Every structure is written in structure tokens, then in C-alpha cells.
Backbone as JSON Lines, residues from 0, in Angstrom:
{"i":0,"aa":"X","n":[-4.57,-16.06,19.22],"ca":[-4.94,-14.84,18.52],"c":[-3.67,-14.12,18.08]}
{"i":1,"aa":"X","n":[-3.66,-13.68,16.91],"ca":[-2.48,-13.26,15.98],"c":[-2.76,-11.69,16.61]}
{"i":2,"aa":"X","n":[-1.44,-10.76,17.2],"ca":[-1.48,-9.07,17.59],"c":[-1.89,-8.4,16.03]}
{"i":3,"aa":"X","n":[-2.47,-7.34,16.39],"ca":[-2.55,-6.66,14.89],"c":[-1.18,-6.07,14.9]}
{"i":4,"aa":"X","n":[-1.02,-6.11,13.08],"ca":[-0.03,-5.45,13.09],"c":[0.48,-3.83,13.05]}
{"i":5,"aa":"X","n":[0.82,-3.16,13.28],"ca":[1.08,-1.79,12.96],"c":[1.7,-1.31,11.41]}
{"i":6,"aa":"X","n":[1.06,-0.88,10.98],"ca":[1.45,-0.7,9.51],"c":[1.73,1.15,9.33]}
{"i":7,"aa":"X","n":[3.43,1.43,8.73],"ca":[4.02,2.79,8.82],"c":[4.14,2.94,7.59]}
{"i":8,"aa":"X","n":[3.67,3.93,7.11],"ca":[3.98,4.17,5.61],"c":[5.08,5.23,5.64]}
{"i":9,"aa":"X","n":[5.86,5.32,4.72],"ca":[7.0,6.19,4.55],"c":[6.58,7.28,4.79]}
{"i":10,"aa":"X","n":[7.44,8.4,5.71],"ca":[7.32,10.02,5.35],"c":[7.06,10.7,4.26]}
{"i":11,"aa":"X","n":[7.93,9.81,3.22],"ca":[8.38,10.37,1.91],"c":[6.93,10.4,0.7]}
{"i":12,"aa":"X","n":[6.19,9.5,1.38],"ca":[5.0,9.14,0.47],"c":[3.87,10.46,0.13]}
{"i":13,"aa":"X","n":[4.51,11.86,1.06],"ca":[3.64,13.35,0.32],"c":[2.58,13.1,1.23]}
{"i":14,"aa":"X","n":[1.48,13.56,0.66],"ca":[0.42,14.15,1.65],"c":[-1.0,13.2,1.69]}
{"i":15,"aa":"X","n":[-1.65,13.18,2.98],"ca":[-2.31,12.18,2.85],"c":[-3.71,11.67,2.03]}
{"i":16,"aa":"X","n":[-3.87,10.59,1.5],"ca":[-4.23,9.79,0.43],"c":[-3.03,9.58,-0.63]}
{"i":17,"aa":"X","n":[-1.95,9.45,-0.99],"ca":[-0.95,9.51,-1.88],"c":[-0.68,7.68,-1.48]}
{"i":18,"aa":"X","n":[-0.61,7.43,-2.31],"ca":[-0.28,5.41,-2.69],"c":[1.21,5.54,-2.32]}
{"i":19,"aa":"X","n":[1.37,4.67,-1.8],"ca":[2.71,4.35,-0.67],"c":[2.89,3.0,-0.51]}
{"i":20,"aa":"X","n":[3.93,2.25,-0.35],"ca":[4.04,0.96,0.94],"c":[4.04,1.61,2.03]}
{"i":21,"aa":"X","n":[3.49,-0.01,2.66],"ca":[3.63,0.43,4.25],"c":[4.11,-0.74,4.64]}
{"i":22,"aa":"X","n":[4.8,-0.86,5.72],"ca":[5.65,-1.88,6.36],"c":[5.47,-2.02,7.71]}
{"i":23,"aa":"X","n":[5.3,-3.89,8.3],"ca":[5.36,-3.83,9.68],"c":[6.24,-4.53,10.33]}
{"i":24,"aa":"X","n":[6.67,-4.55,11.66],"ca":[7.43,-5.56,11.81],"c":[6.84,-6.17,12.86]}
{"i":25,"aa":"X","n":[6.89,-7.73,12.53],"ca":[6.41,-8.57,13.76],"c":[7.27,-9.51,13.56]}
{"i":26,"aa":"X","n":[7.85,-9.72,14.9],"ca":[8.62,-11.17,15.45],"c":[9.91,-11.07,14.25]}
{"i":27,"aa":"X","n":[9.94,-12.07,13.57],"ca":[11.49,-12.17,12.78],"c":[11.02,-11.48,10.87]}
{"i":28,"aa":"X","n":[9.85,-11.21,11.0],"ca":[9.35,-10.76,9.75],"c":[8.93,-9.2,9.2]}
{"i":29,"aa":"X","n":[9.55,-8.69,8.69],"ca":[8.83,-7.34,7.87],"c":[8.01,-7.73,6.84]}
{"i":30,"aa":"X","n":[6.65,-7.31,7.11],"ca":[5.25,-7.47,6.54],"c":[5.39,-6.13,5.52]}
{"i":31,"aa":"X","n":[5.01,-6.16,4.3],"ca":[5.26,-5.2,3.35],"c":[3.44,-5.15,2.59]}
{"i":32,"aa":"X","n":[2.92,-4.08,2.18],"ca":[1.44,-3.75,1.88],"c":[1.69,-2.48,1.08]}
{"i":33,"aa":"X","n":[0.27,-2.64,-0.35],"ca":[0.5,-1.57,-0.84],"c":[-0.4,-0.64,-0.07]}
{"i":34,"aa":"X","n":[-0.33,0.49,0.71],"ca":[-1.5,1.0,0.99],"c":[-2.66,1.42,-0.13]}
{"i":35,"aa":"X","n":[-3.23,1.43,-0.91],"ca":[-4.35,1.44,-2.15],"c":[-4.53,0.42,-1.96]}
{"i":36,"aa":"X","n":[-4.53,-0.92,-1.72],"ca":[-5.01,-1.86,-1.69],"c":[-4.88,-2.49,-0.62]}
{"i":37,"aa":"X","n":[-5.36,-2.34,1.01],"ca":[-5.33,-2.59,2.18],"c":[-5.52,-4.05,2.35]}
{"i":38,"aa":"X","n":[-6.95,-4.69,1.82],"ca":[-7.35,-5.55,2.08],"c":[-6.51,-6.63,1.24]}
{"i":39,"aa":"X","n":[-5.97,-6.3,0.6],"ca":[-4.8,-7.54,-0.15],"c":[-3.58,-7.93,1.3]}
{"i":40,"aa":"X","n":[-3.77,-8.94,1.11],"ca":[-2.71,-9.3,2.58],"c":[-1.05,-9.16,1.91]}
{"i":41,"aa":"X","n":[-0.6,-8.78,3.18],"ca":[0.63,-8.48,2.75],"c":[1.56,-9.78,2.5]}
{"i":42,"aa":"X","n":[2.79,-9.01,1.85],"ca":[3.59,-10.66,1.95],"c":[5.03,-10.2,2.86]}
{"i":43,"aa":"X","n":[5.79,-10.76,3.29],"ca":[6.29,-10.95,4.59],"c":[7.71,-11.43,3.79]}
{"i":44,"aa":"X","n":[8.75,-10.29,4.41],"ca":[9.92,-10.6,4.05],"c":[10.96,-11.11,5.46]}
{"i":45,"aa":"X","n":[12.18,-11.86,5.65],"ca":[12.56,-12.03,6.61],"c":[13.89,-11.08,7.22]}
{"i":46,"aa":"X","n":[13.86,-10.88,8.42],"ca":[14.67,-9.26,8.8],"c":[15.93,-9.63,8.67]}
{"i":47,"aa":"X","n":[16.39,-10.69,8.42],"ca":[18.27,-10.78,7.71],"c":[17.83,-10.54,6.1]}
{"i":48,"aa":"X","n":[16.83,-10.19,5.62],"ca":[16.9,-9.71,3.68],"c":[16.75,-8.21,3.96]}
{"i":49,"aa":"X","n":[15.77,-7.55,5.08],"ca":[15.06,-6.52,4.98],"c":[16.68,-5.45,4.88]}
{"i":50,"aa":"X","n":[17.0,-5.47,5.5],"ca":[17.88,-4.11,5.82],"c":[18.72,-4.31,4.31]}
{"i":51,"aa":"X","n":[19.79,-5.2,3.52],"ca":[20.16,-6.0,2.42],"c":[19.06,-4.48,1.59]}
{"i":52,"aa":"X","n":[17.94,-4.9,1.44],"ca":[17.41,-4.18,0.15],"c":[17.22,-2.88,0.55]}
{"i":53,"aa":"X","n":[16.74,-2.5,2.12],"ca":[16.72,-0.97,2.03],"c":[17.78,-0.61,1.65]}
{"i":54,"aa":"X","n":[18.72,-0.83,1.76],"ca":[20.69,-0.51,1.25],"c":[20.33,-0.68,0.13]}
{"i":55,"aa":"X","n":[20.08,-1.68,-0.5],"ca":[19.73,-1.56,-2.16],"c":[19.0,0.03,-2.6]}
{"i":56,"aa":"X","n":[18.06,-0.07,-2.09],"ca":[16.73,0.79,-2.57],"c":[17.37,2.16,-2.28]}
{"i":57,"aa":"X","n":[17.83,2.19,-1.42],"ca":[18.1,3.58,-1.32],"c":[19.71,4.22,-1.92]}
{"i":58,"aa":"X","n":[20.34,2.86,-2.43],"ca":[21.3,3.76,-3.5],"c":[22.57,3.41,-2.36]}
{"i":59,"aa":"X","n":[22.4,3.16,-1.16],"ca":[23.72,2.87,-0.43],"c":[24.39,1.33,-0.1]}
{"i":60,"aa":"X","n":[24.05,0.83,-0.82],"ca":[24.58,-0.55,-0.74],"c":[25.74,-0.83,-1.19]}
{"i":61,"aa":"X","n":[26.67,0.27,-1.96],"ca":[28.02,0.02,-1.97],"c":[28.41,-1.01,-3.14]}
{"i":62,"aa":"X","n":[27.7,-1.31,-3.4],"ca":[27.95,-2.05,-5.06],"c":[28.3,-0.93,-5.88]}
């Protein structure tokens, strides 16, 4: 039996019902979901890329 996962949507995503990702982490994988569309399964990034793009995304990656 697969644990459920815990799914955190950003702080930043405003007040609740507002469309967001949400992200989980299990074992060596960050699970990524749009929340508006729950039942679409997420797709699963691996945690040596994950941190790489939050540095991207958020403008501090130093490039």
C-alpha cells in the first residue's frame, strides 16, 4: 500500500479557493499538482532537479 501523500500549496497562493500548485515530497521525489484540478495525478520531479528550479523560479539562481 502506497502512504498518501501530503500535498502543501504555497502561502503565496492568497486566500482560500485561489488556483495554486501544490507539492509533495515522498522518498527521493517531489510530486507537483495543479490544485483546480486534484484528480489529475501529479507528475513527480526528482529532489537533485527540485531545489535547481526553485533557485530558478524564484530569481536566485545566480545566472
Amino acid at each position: 500500500m502506497t502512504p498518501a501523500r501530503s500535498d502543501v500549496k504555497s502561502s503565496h497562493s492568497g486566500s482560500p479557493g485561489d488556483d495554486c500548485v501544490e507539492v509533495a515530497v515522498a522518498g527521493q521525489a517531489v510530486h507537483v499538482r495543479d490544485s483546480k484540478d486534484p484528480a489529475r495525478p501529479p507528475f513527480a520531479v526528482g529532489r537533485e532537479g527540485w531545489a535547481p528550479f526553485v533557485r530558478f523560479v524564484s530569481g536566485a539562481s545566480g545566472a
